[in-house]
Short mmCIF file of C-alpha atoms and ligand atoms in Angstrom, two decimals:
data_model
loop_
_atom_site.label_atom_id
_atom_site.label_comp_id
_atom_site.label_asym_id
_atom_site.label_seq_id
_atom_site.Cartn_x
_atom_site.Cartn_y
_atom_site.Cartn_z
CA UNK A 1 -2.40 -7.53 2.05
CA UNK A 2 -2.12 -11.17 0.99
CA UNK A 3 1.07 -12.77 2.23
CA UNK A 4 3.36 -14.43 -0.26
CA UNK A 5 5.75 -15.88 2.35
CA UNK A 6 5.22 -19.13 4.28
CA UNK A 7 2.12 -19.17 6.51
CA UNK A 8 2.83 -18.91 10.24
CA UNK A 9 0.98 -21.24 12.61
CA UNK A 10 1.05 -20.70 16.39
CA UNK A 11 0.72 -23.97 18.34
CA UNK A 12 -0.40 -23.70 21.95
CA UNK A 13 -0.13 -26.81 24.13
CA UNK A 14 1.23 -27.47 27.62
CA UNK A 15 2.58 -30.90 26.58
CA UNK A 16 5.96 -30.53 24.80
CA UNK A 17 5.50 -33.83 22.97
CA UNK A 18 2.33 -32.52 21.29
CA UNK A 19 4.12 -29.35 20.19
CA UNK A 20 6.82 -31.47 18.66
CA UNK A 21 4.49 -33.83 16.77
CA UNK A 22 2.25 -31.05 15.45
CA UNK A 23 5.24 -28.88 14.59
CA UNK A 24 6.92 -31.55 12.53
CA UNK A 25 3.71 -32.29 10.58
CA UNK A 26 3.26 -28.63 9.68
CA UNK A 27 6.91 -27.97 8.89
CA UNK A 28 6.82 -30.76 6.32
CA UNK A 29 4.10 -28.80 4.56
CA UNK A 30 6.26 -25.69 4.34
CA UNK A 31 4.69 -23.78 7.22
CA UNK A 32 6.46 -21.65 9.82
CA UNK A 33 5.83 -22.58 13.43
CA UNK A 34 5.66 -20.54 16.64
CA UNK A 35 4.91 -22.23 19.98
CA UNK A 36 3.46 -21.33 23.37
CA UNK A 37 3.00 -23.60 26.39
CA UNK A 38 0.26 -21.71 28.22
CA UNK A 39 -2.56 -19.23 27.64
CA UNK A 40 -0.68 -16.11 28.68
CA UNK A 41 2.25 -16.94 26.45
CA UNK A 42 -0.21 -17.56 23.62
CA UNK A 43 -1.78 -14.11 24.03
CA UNK A 44 1.54 -12.32 23.87
CA UNK A 45 2.93 -14.52 21.05
CA UNK A 46 -0.20 -13.91 18.99
CA UNK A 47 0.10 -10.14 19.39
CA UNK A 48 3.79 -10.14 18.61
CA UNK A 49 3.96 -12.56 15.67
CA UNK A 50 0.44 -12.12 14.19
CA UNK A 51 0.16 -15.76 13.05
CA UNK A 52 -2.09 -16.81 10.17
CA UNK A 53 -3.70 -19.52 12.31
CA UNK A 54 -3.67 -20.75 15.93
CA UNK A 55 -3.89 -24.39 17.05
CA UNK A 56 -5.10 -24.12 20.62
CA UNK A 57 -5.19 -26.89 23.22
CA UNK A 58 -8.35 -26.87 25.35
CA UNK A 59 -7.06 -28.51 28.53
CA UNK A 60 -4.29 -26.38 29.98
CA UNK A 61 -3.56 -25.44 33.61
CA UNK A 62 -4.36 -21.87 34.78
CA UNK A 63 -5.93 -20.36 31.68
CA UNK A 64 -7.64 -23.03 29.57
CA UNK A 65 -8.07 -22.91 25.80
CA UNK A 66 -11.61 -21.52 25.98
CA UNK A 67 -10.54 -18.56 28.10
CA UNK A 68 -7.52 -17.96 25.86
CA UNK A 69 -9.79 -18.01 22.81
CA UNK A 70 -12.18 -15.54 24.44
CA UNK A 71 -9.35 -13.11 25.12
CA UNK A 72 -7.87 -13.45 21.64
CA UNK A 73 -11.28 -12.67 20.15
CA UNK A 74 -11.79 -9.70 22.48
CA UNK A 75 -8.61 -8.02 21.27
CA UNK A 76 -9.22 -6.27 17.92
CA UNK A 77 -5.61 -6.92 16.91
CA UNK A 78 -5.92 -10.72 17.20
CA UNK A 79 -9.69 -11.14 16.75
CA UNK A 80 -9.48 -12.09 13.07
CA UNK A 81 -6.90 -14.88 13.48
CA UNK A 82 -8.62 -18.25 12.89
CA UNK A 83 -8.42 -20.65 15.84
CA UNK A 84 -8.65 -24.44 15.68
CA UNK A 85 -9.11 -26.21 19.02
CA UNK A 86 -7.09 -29.28 19.91
CA UNK A 87 -9.18 -31.40 22.20
CA UNK A 88 -8.93 -34.80 23.78
CA UNK A 89 -12.54 -34.62 24.79
CA UNK A 90 -15.00 -35.51 22.14
CA UNK A 91 -18.08 -34.42 24.04
CA UNK A 92 -20.17 -32.32 21.69
CA UNK A 93 -21.03 -29.85 24.45
CA UNK A 94 -17.43 -28.80 24.80
CA UNK A 95 -16.92 -28.47 21.09
CA UNK A 96 -20.04 -26.39 20.64
CA UNK A 97 -18.92 -24.13 23.48
CA UNK A 98 -15.57 -23.66 21.73
CA UNK A 99 -17.15 -22.88 18.38
CA UNK A 100 -19.48 -20.37 20.02
CA UNK A 101 -16.44 -18.54 21.34
CA UNK A 102 -15.36 -17.91 17.77
CA UNK A 103 -13.12 -20.87 16.90
CA UNK A 104 -13.45 -22.03 13.30
CA UNK A 105 -12.86 -25.75 13.81
CA UNK A 106 -11.49 -28.45 16.11
CA UNK A 107 -9.39 -31.60 15.90
CA UNK A 108 -9.42 -34.39 18.41
CA UNK A 109 -6.40 -36.03 19.98
CA UNK A 110 -4.69 -38.34 19.16
CA UNK A 111 -4.09 -36.49 15.90
CA UNK A 112 -4.60 -37.95 12.52
CA UNK A 113 -1.87 -36.23 10.46
CA UNK A 114 -3.73 -36.04 7.14
CA UNK A 115 -6.93 -34.79 8.72
CA UNK A 116 -5.10 -32.17 10.75
CA UNK A 117 -3.23 -30.87 7.70
CA UNK A 118 -6.38 -30.77 5.56
CA UNK A 119 -8.16 -28.67 8.17
CA UNK A 120 -5.22 -26.35 8.70
CA UNK A 121 -4.87 -25.80 4.95
CA UNK A 122 -8.58 -25.16 4.45
CA UNK A 123 -8.59 -22.46 7.10
CA UNK A 124 -5.38 -20.88 5.85
CA UNK A 125 -6.90 -20.70 2.35
CA UNK A 126 -10.10 -19.22 3.72
CA UNK A 127 -8.12 -16.58 5.59
CA UNK A 128 -6.24 -15.60 2.42
CA UNK A 129 -9.50 -15.36 0.45
CA UNK A 130 -11.07 -13.23 3.18
CA UNK A 131 -8.11 -10.86 3.09
CA UNK A 132 -8.15 -10.66 -0.71
CA UNK A 133 -11.88 -9.90 -0.65
CA UNK A 134 -11.41 -7.21 1.95
CA UNK A 135 -8.73 -5.58 -0.14
CA UNK A 136 -10.79 -5.81 -3.33
CA UNK A 137 -13.69 -4.24 -1.54
CA UNK A 138 -11.56 -1.40 -0.17
CA UNK A 139 -10.23 -0.81 -3.70
CA UNK A 140 -13.74 -0.64 -5.09
CA UNK A 141 -14.91 1.77 -2.35
CA UNK A 142 -11.90 3.96 -2.92
CA UNK A 143 -12.51 4.00 -6.64
CA UNK A 144 -16.11 5.11 -6.33
CA UNK A 145 -15.32 7.72 -3.73
CA UNK A 146 -12.68 9.24 -6.01
CA UNK A 147 -15.05 9.31 -8.96
CA UNK A 148 -17.89 10.72 -6.89
CA UNK A 149 -15.90 13.33 -5.09
CA UNK A 150 -12.59 14.17 -6.67
CA UNK A 151 -13.66 14.12 -10.30
CA UNK A 152 -16.92 15.87 -9.64
CA UNK A 153 -15.39 18.91 -7.98
CA UNK A 154 -13.14 20.01 -10.89
CA UNK A 155 -16.01 19.60 -13.36
CA UNK A 156 -18.24 21.96 -11.44
CA UNK A 157 -15.35 24.45 -11.26
CA UNK A 158 -14.77 24.19 -15.01
CA UNK A 159 -18.46 24.64 -15.77
CA UNK A 160 -18.69 27.61 -13.38
CA UNK A 161 -15.68 29.41 -14.89
CA UNK A 162 -16.84 28.78 -18.47
CA UNK A 163 -20.36 30.04 -17.75
CA UNK A 164 -18.93 33.15 -16.16
CA UNK A 165 -16.75 33.75 -19.19
CA UNK A 166 -19.64 33.33 -21.66
CA UNK A 167 -22.14 35.44 -19.75
CA UNK A 168 -19.88 38.43 -19.14
CA UNK A 169 -17.54 38.05 -22.10
CA UNK A 170 -18.17 41.44 -23.73
CA UNK A 171 -18.02 43.36 -20.46
CA UNK A 172 -14.79 41.78 -19.23
CA UNK A 173 -11.32 43.24 -19.53
CA UNK A 174 -8.75 41.13 -21.37
CA UNK A 175 -6.63 40.63 -18.23
CA UNK A 176 -9.62 39.21 -16.33
CA UNK A 177 -10.47 36.90 -19.23
CA UNK A 178 -6.87 35.67 -19.32
CA UNK A 179 -6.94 34.96 -15.56
CA UNK A 180 -10.11 32.91 -15.91
CA UNK A 181 -8.71 30.98 -18.87
CA UNK A 182 -5.56 30.30 -16.84
CA UNK A 183 -7.68 28.97 -13.99
CA UNK A 184 -9.56 26.74 -16.41
CA UNK A 185 -6.25 25.45 -17.76
CA UNK A 186 -4.82 24.69 -14.33
CA UNK A 187 -7.98 22.89 -13.12
CA UNK A 188 -8.05 20.91 -16.39
CA UNK A 189 -4.40 19.91 -15.95
CA UNK A 190 -4.96 18.73 -12.37
CA UNK A 191 -8.05 16.74 -13.29
CA UNK A 192 -6.30 15.22 -16.26
CA UNK A 193 -3.52 13.97 -13.98
CA UNK A 194 -6.08 12.53 -11.59
CA UNK A 195 -7.89 10.92 -14.49
CA UNK A 196 -4.68 9.37 -15.78
CA UNK A 197 -3.88 8.01 -12.32
CA UNK A 198 -7.37 6.64 -11.99
CA UNK A 199 -7.17 4.84 -15.34
CA UNK A 200 -3.71 3.45 -14.58
CA UNK A 201 -4.93 2.19 -11.25
CA UNK A 202 -8.08 0.67 -12.73
CA UNK A 203 -5.96 -1.18 -15.28
CA UNK A 204 -3.62 -2.42 -12.57
CA UNK A 205 -6.54 -3.68 -10.46
CA UNK A 206 -8.36 -5.46 -13.26
CA UNK A 207 -5.16 -7.19 -14.32
CA UNK A 208 -5.26 -5.61 -17.78
CA UNK A 209 -2.13 -3.56 -17.20
CA UNK A 210 0.70 -5.30 -18.98
CA UNK A 211 4.25 -5.12 -17.77
CA UNK A 212 6.74 -4.25 -20.55
CA UNK A 213 10.26 -3.93 -19.19
CA UNK A 214 12.80 -2.07 -21.36
CA UNK A 215 16.40 -1.12 -20.85
CA UNK A 216 16.39 2.61 -20.19
CA UNK A 217 18.97 5.23 -19.29
CA UNK A 218 17.57 6.73 -16.12
CA UNK A 219 19.05 10.20 -16.44
CA UNK A 220 17.43 10.76 -19.84
CA UNK A 221 14.05 9.50 -18.62
CA UNK A 222 14.13 11.75 -15.56
CA UNK A 223 15.30 14.83 -17.42
CA UNK A 224 12.56 14.49 -20.04
CA UNK A 225 10.02 14.15 -17.29
CA UNK A 226 11.32 17.03 -15.18
CA UNK A 227 10.94 19.43 -18.09
CA UNK A 228 7.16 18.81 -18.03
CA UNK A 229 6.95 19.53 -14.31
CA UNK A 230 9.23 22.62 -14.39
CA UNK A 231 6.31 24.94 -15.15
CA UNK A 232 4.30 24.00 -12.04
CA UNK A 233 7.45 24.21 -9.90
CA UNK A 234 8.32 27.67 -11.27
CA UNK A 235 4.83 28.94 -10.46
CA UNK A 236 5.72 28.21 -6.82
CA UNK A 237 9.30 29.48 -7.25
CA UNK A 238 10.60 26.03 -6.42
CA UNK A 239 13.98 24.89 -7.79
CA UNK A 240 13.52 21.45 -9.34
CA UNK A 241 16.74 19.75 -10.42
CA UNK A 242 18.22 16.37 -11.24
CA UNK A 243 21.57 15.05 -10.06
CA UNK A 244 21.10 11.64 -11.66
CA UNK A 245 24.44 10.46 -13.08
CA UNK A 246 24.86 9.41 -16.70
CA UNK A 247 25.01 5.79 -17.76
CA UNK A 248 22.78 4.32 -15.08
CA UNK A 249 20.75 1.74 -17.04
CA UNK A 250 17.62 0.21 -15.55
CA UNK A 251 15.27 -2.53 -16.70
CA UNK A 252 11.80 -1.04 -16.18
CA UNK A 253 8.36 -0.48 -17.59
CA UNK A 254 8.68 3.08 -18.87
CA UNK A 255 5.06 4.16 -18.36
CA UNK A 256 4.80 2.80 -14.85
CA UNK A 257 7.99 4.46 -13.68
CA UNK A 258 7.04 7.73 -15.39
CA UNK A 259 3.79 7.65 -13.42
CA UNK A 260 5.78 7.10 -10.21
CA UNK A 261 8.21 9.95 -10.89
CA UNK A 262 5.42 12.30 -11.96
CA UNK A 263 3.48 11.59 -8.76
CA UNK A 264 6.48 11.96 -6.47
CA UNK A 265 7.49 15.26 -8.08
CA UNK A 266 3.91 16.52 -8.03
CA UNK A 267 3.69 15.72 -4.30
CA UNK A 268 7.03 17.38 -3.61
CA UNK A 269 5.83 20.55 -5.39
CA UNK A 270 2.50 20.43 -3.59
CA UNK A 271 3.95 20.03 -0.10
CA UNK A 272 6.91 22.42 -0.40
CA UNK A 273 6.46 26.11 0.37
CA UNK A 274 7.65 28.85 -2.02
CA UNK A 275 11.39 29.12 -2.66
CA UNK A 276 12.01 25.51 -1.65
CA UNK A 277 14.09 22.89 -3.50
CA UNK A 278 13.35 19.49 -5.00
CA UNK A 279 16.26 17.26 -5.96
CA UNK A 280 16.21 13.97 -7.83
CA UNK A 281 19.23 11.72 -7.50
CA UNK A 282 20.13 8.09 -8.09
CA UNK A 283 22.93 5.65 -7.35
CA UNK A 284 23.64 2.00 -7.68
CA UNK A 285 23.57 0.16 -4.32
CA UNK A 286 23.65 -3.62 -3.72
CA UNK A 287 23.14 -4.45 -7.42
CA UNK A 288 20.07 -2.23 -7.56
CA UNK A 289 19.44 1.32 -8.61
CA UNK A 290 18.15 3.54 -5.81
CA UNK A 291 16.31 6.68 -6.85
CA UNK A 292 15.55 9.53 -4.46
CA UNK A 293 13.12 12.44 -4.70
CA UNK A 294 13.91 14.87 -1.90
CA UNK A 295 12.14 18.10 -0.97
CA UNK A 296 12.48 20.87 1.60
CA UNK A 297 8.76 20.80 2.33
CA UNK A 298 6.41 20.31 5.27
CA UNK A 299 7.47 16.71 6.01
CA UNK A 300 5.32 13.75 7.08
CA UNK A 301 4.66 12.67 10.69
CA UNK A 302 6.08 9.23 11.59
CA UNK A 303 2.71 7.74 12.46
CA UNK A 304 1.20 8.23 9.01
CA UNK A 305 4.25 7.33 6.91
CA UNK A 306 3.39 3.61 6.81
CA UNK A 307 -0.24 4.20 6.00
CA UNK A 308 0.30 6.22 2.85
CA UNK A 309 0.79 3.23 0.57
CA UNK A 310 -2.33 1.32 1.63
CA UNK A 311 -5.63 1.40 -0.21
CA UNK A 312 -7.94 1.26 2.81
CA UNK A 313 -6.56 4.40 4.46
CA UNK A 314 -7.76 7.61 2.91
CA UNK A 315 -4.90 9.94 3.67
CA UNK A 316 -4.73 13.19 1.77
CA UNK A 317 -3.93 16.66 3.07
CA UNK A 318 -4.01 19.97 1.24
CA UNK A 319 -0.78 21.44 -0.17
CA UNK A 320 1.01 24.57 1.02
CA UNK A 321 -1.14 26.62 -1.37
CA UNK A 322 -4.34 24.68 -0.76
CA UNK A 323 -3.76 22.24 -3.63
CA UNK A 324 -6.22 19.38 -3.30
CA UNK A 325 -5.64 15.68 -3.96
CA UNK A 326 -7.35 12.35 -3.73
CA UNK A 327 -4.72 10.25 -1.93
CA UNK A 328 -4.28 7.96 -4.91
CA UNK A 329 -0.79 8.97 -6.03
CA UNK A 330 1.30 7.02 -3.51
CA UNK A 331 -0.89 3.93 -3.72
CA UNK A 332 -0.13 3.83 -7.44
CA UNK A 333 3.58 4.42 -6.79
CA UNK A 334 3.67 1.48 -4.38
CA UNK A 335 1.82 -0.78 -6.81
CA UNK A 336 4.02 0.13 -9.80
CA UNK A 337 7.31 -0.08 -7.94
CA UNK A 338 6.30 -3.52 -6.70
CA UNK A 339 5.51 -4.57 -10.29
CA UNK A 340 9.02 -3.44 -11.21
CA UNK A 341 10.51 -5.62 -8.45
CA UNK A 342 11.43 -2.62 -6.38
CA UNK A 343 10.67 -1.25 -2.96
CA UNK A 344 9.59 2.25 -1.90
CA UNK A 345 10.08 3.94 1.45
CA UNK A 346 9.95 7.35 3.10
CA UNK A 347 12.43 9.30 5.20
CA UNK A 348 10.97 12.47 6.56
CA UNK A 349 11.29 15.04 9.29
CA UNK A 350 8.24 17.22 9.86
CA UNK A 351 9.09 20.86 9.21
CA UNK A 352 12.29 20.04 7.32
CA UNK A 353 11.37 17.92 4.32
CA UNK A 354 10.76 14.47 2.91
CA UNK A 355 12.67 12.02 0.82
CA UNK A 356 11.01 9.22 -1.13
CA UNK A 357 13.44 6.42 -1.98
CA UNK A 358 12.71 3.58 -4.36
CA UNK A 359 14.72 0.81 -5.96
CA UNK A 360 14.70 -0.44 -9.55
CA UNK A 361 16.46 -3.40 -11.15
CA UNK A 362 19.69 -2.48 -12.95
CA UNK A 363 19.92 -3.54 -16.59
CA UNK A 364 22.69 -6.13 -17.08
CA UNK A 365 25.08 -4.32 -19.41
CA UNK A 366 25.64 -0.64 -19.56
CA UNK A 367 25.98 0.99 -22.95
N1 ATP B 401 6.53 15.12 -0.43
C1 ATP B 401 5.60 15.13 0.52
N2 ATP B 401 5.71 15.97 1.58
C2 ATP B 401 4.76 15.97 2.57
N3 ATP B 401 3.66 15.19 2.57
C3 ATP B 401 3.50 14.34 1.54
C4 ATP B 401 4.45 14.27 0.47
N4 ATP B 401 4.03 13.33 -0.40
C5 ATP B 401 2.87 12.84 0.11
N5 ATP B 401 2.55 13.45 1.27
C6 ATP B 401 1.37 13.15 2.12
O1 ATP B 401 0.81 11.93 1.67
C7 ATP B 401 -0.55 12.14 1.26
C8 ATP B 401 -0.88 11.17 0.16
O2 ATP B 401 -0.16 11.45 -1.02
P1 ATP B 401 -0.75 10.99 -2.41
O3 ATP B 401 0.15 11.41 -3.51
O4 ATP B 401 -1.09 9.55 -2.30
O5 ATP B 401 -2.13 11.77 -2.47
P2 ATP B 401 -2.42 13.30 -2.77
O6 ATP B 401 -1.18 13.98 -3.27
O7 ATP B 401 -3.07 13.86 -1.55
O8 ATP B 401 -3.49 13.18 -3.93
P3 ATP B 401 -3.23 12.74 -5.46
O9 ATP B 401 -1.80 12.35 -5.61
O10 ATP B 401 -4.15 11.60 -5.67
O11 ATP B 401 -3.58 13.93 -6.25
C9 ATP B 401 -0.61 13.59 0.88
O12 ATP B 401 -1.91 14.11 0.88
C10 ATP B 401 0.27 14.20 1.97
O13 ATP B 401 -0.45 14.28 3.18
MG1 MG B 402 -0.10 13.09 -4.87
#
């Protein structure tokens, strides 16, 4: 994900004076600095802080810059971080060796401030563009895989059921016909929801989704929405209720937040066994409104919790009654909550249940 905060540059040099000079140049340009005075320190600092760029001195005792570079490139975690060598030697052989090891550029000592900054900025920009491209590509792949797989399956089911109904219509008992029509209805509903999510996501990715914040009373919005979902919950004998207090006014884009609530409730229903409970609540904390959707369902293992909101990871499991999904719901929730200046997180204990918590901006005056 593209960073919006200050870029972090790790400077590695065994001469403190150099660290100081380089550091002050970069700080003036609004960059964050981390420092290391030898190769080993550089390896651990790079892993820990994941800088956006590394300025690496070539001549250092024990492990020199070339060796350090080799090890950084060999570690998948740090391999993508661009490295610029700092070298006093201008011999082309050395520089070529460094570039072959995977460094993107070099600067020679003594430093020329403007040149150094120009190079650092170029490589920081390139890194951001690379990351944005990677994300755009993952989005595109995800999009096609959903269309190819998740929209195709319900269509073949619908066609199959309808053909069956037409072919054997006169021979079938009314109860059987009703069952088939019910199946057609439920598959159509599921695919419609997927289709709506897909369209919303496409609009958000192409930048054509406009953000229209309105002042809304949360309780009313949630209660209207819950009534639509009550039917699916009842089919699984799940108690779905709202404890959202009256008079909590938020400044939000109605459609985006409805999509979020609909997805979180639909997940809660999907991953909660029969006779479970789903509760929606909200409170005002730290000048924000915090909304919670809690269920008594299967829970989510710690290690996948952080991956659920990212496009590149295709995480989708079947529900307690084999309900299928495409893994798009939470990605949309993350995107829309972010657009509404909020934050979404998960608290969950496998076997006991999950709670999705998100924040929304409070509207200034209550009515
Ligand atoms: N309330 C929940 N309880 C347990 N697991 C959950 C819950 N919500 C989400 N998950 C896990 O996160 C995964 C991703 O959820 P997400 O809503 O993004 O996709 P999906 O429900 O599988 O498909 P879609 O929403 O696109 O129909 C789910 O498949 C499930 O593994
Ligand atoms: Mg879902």
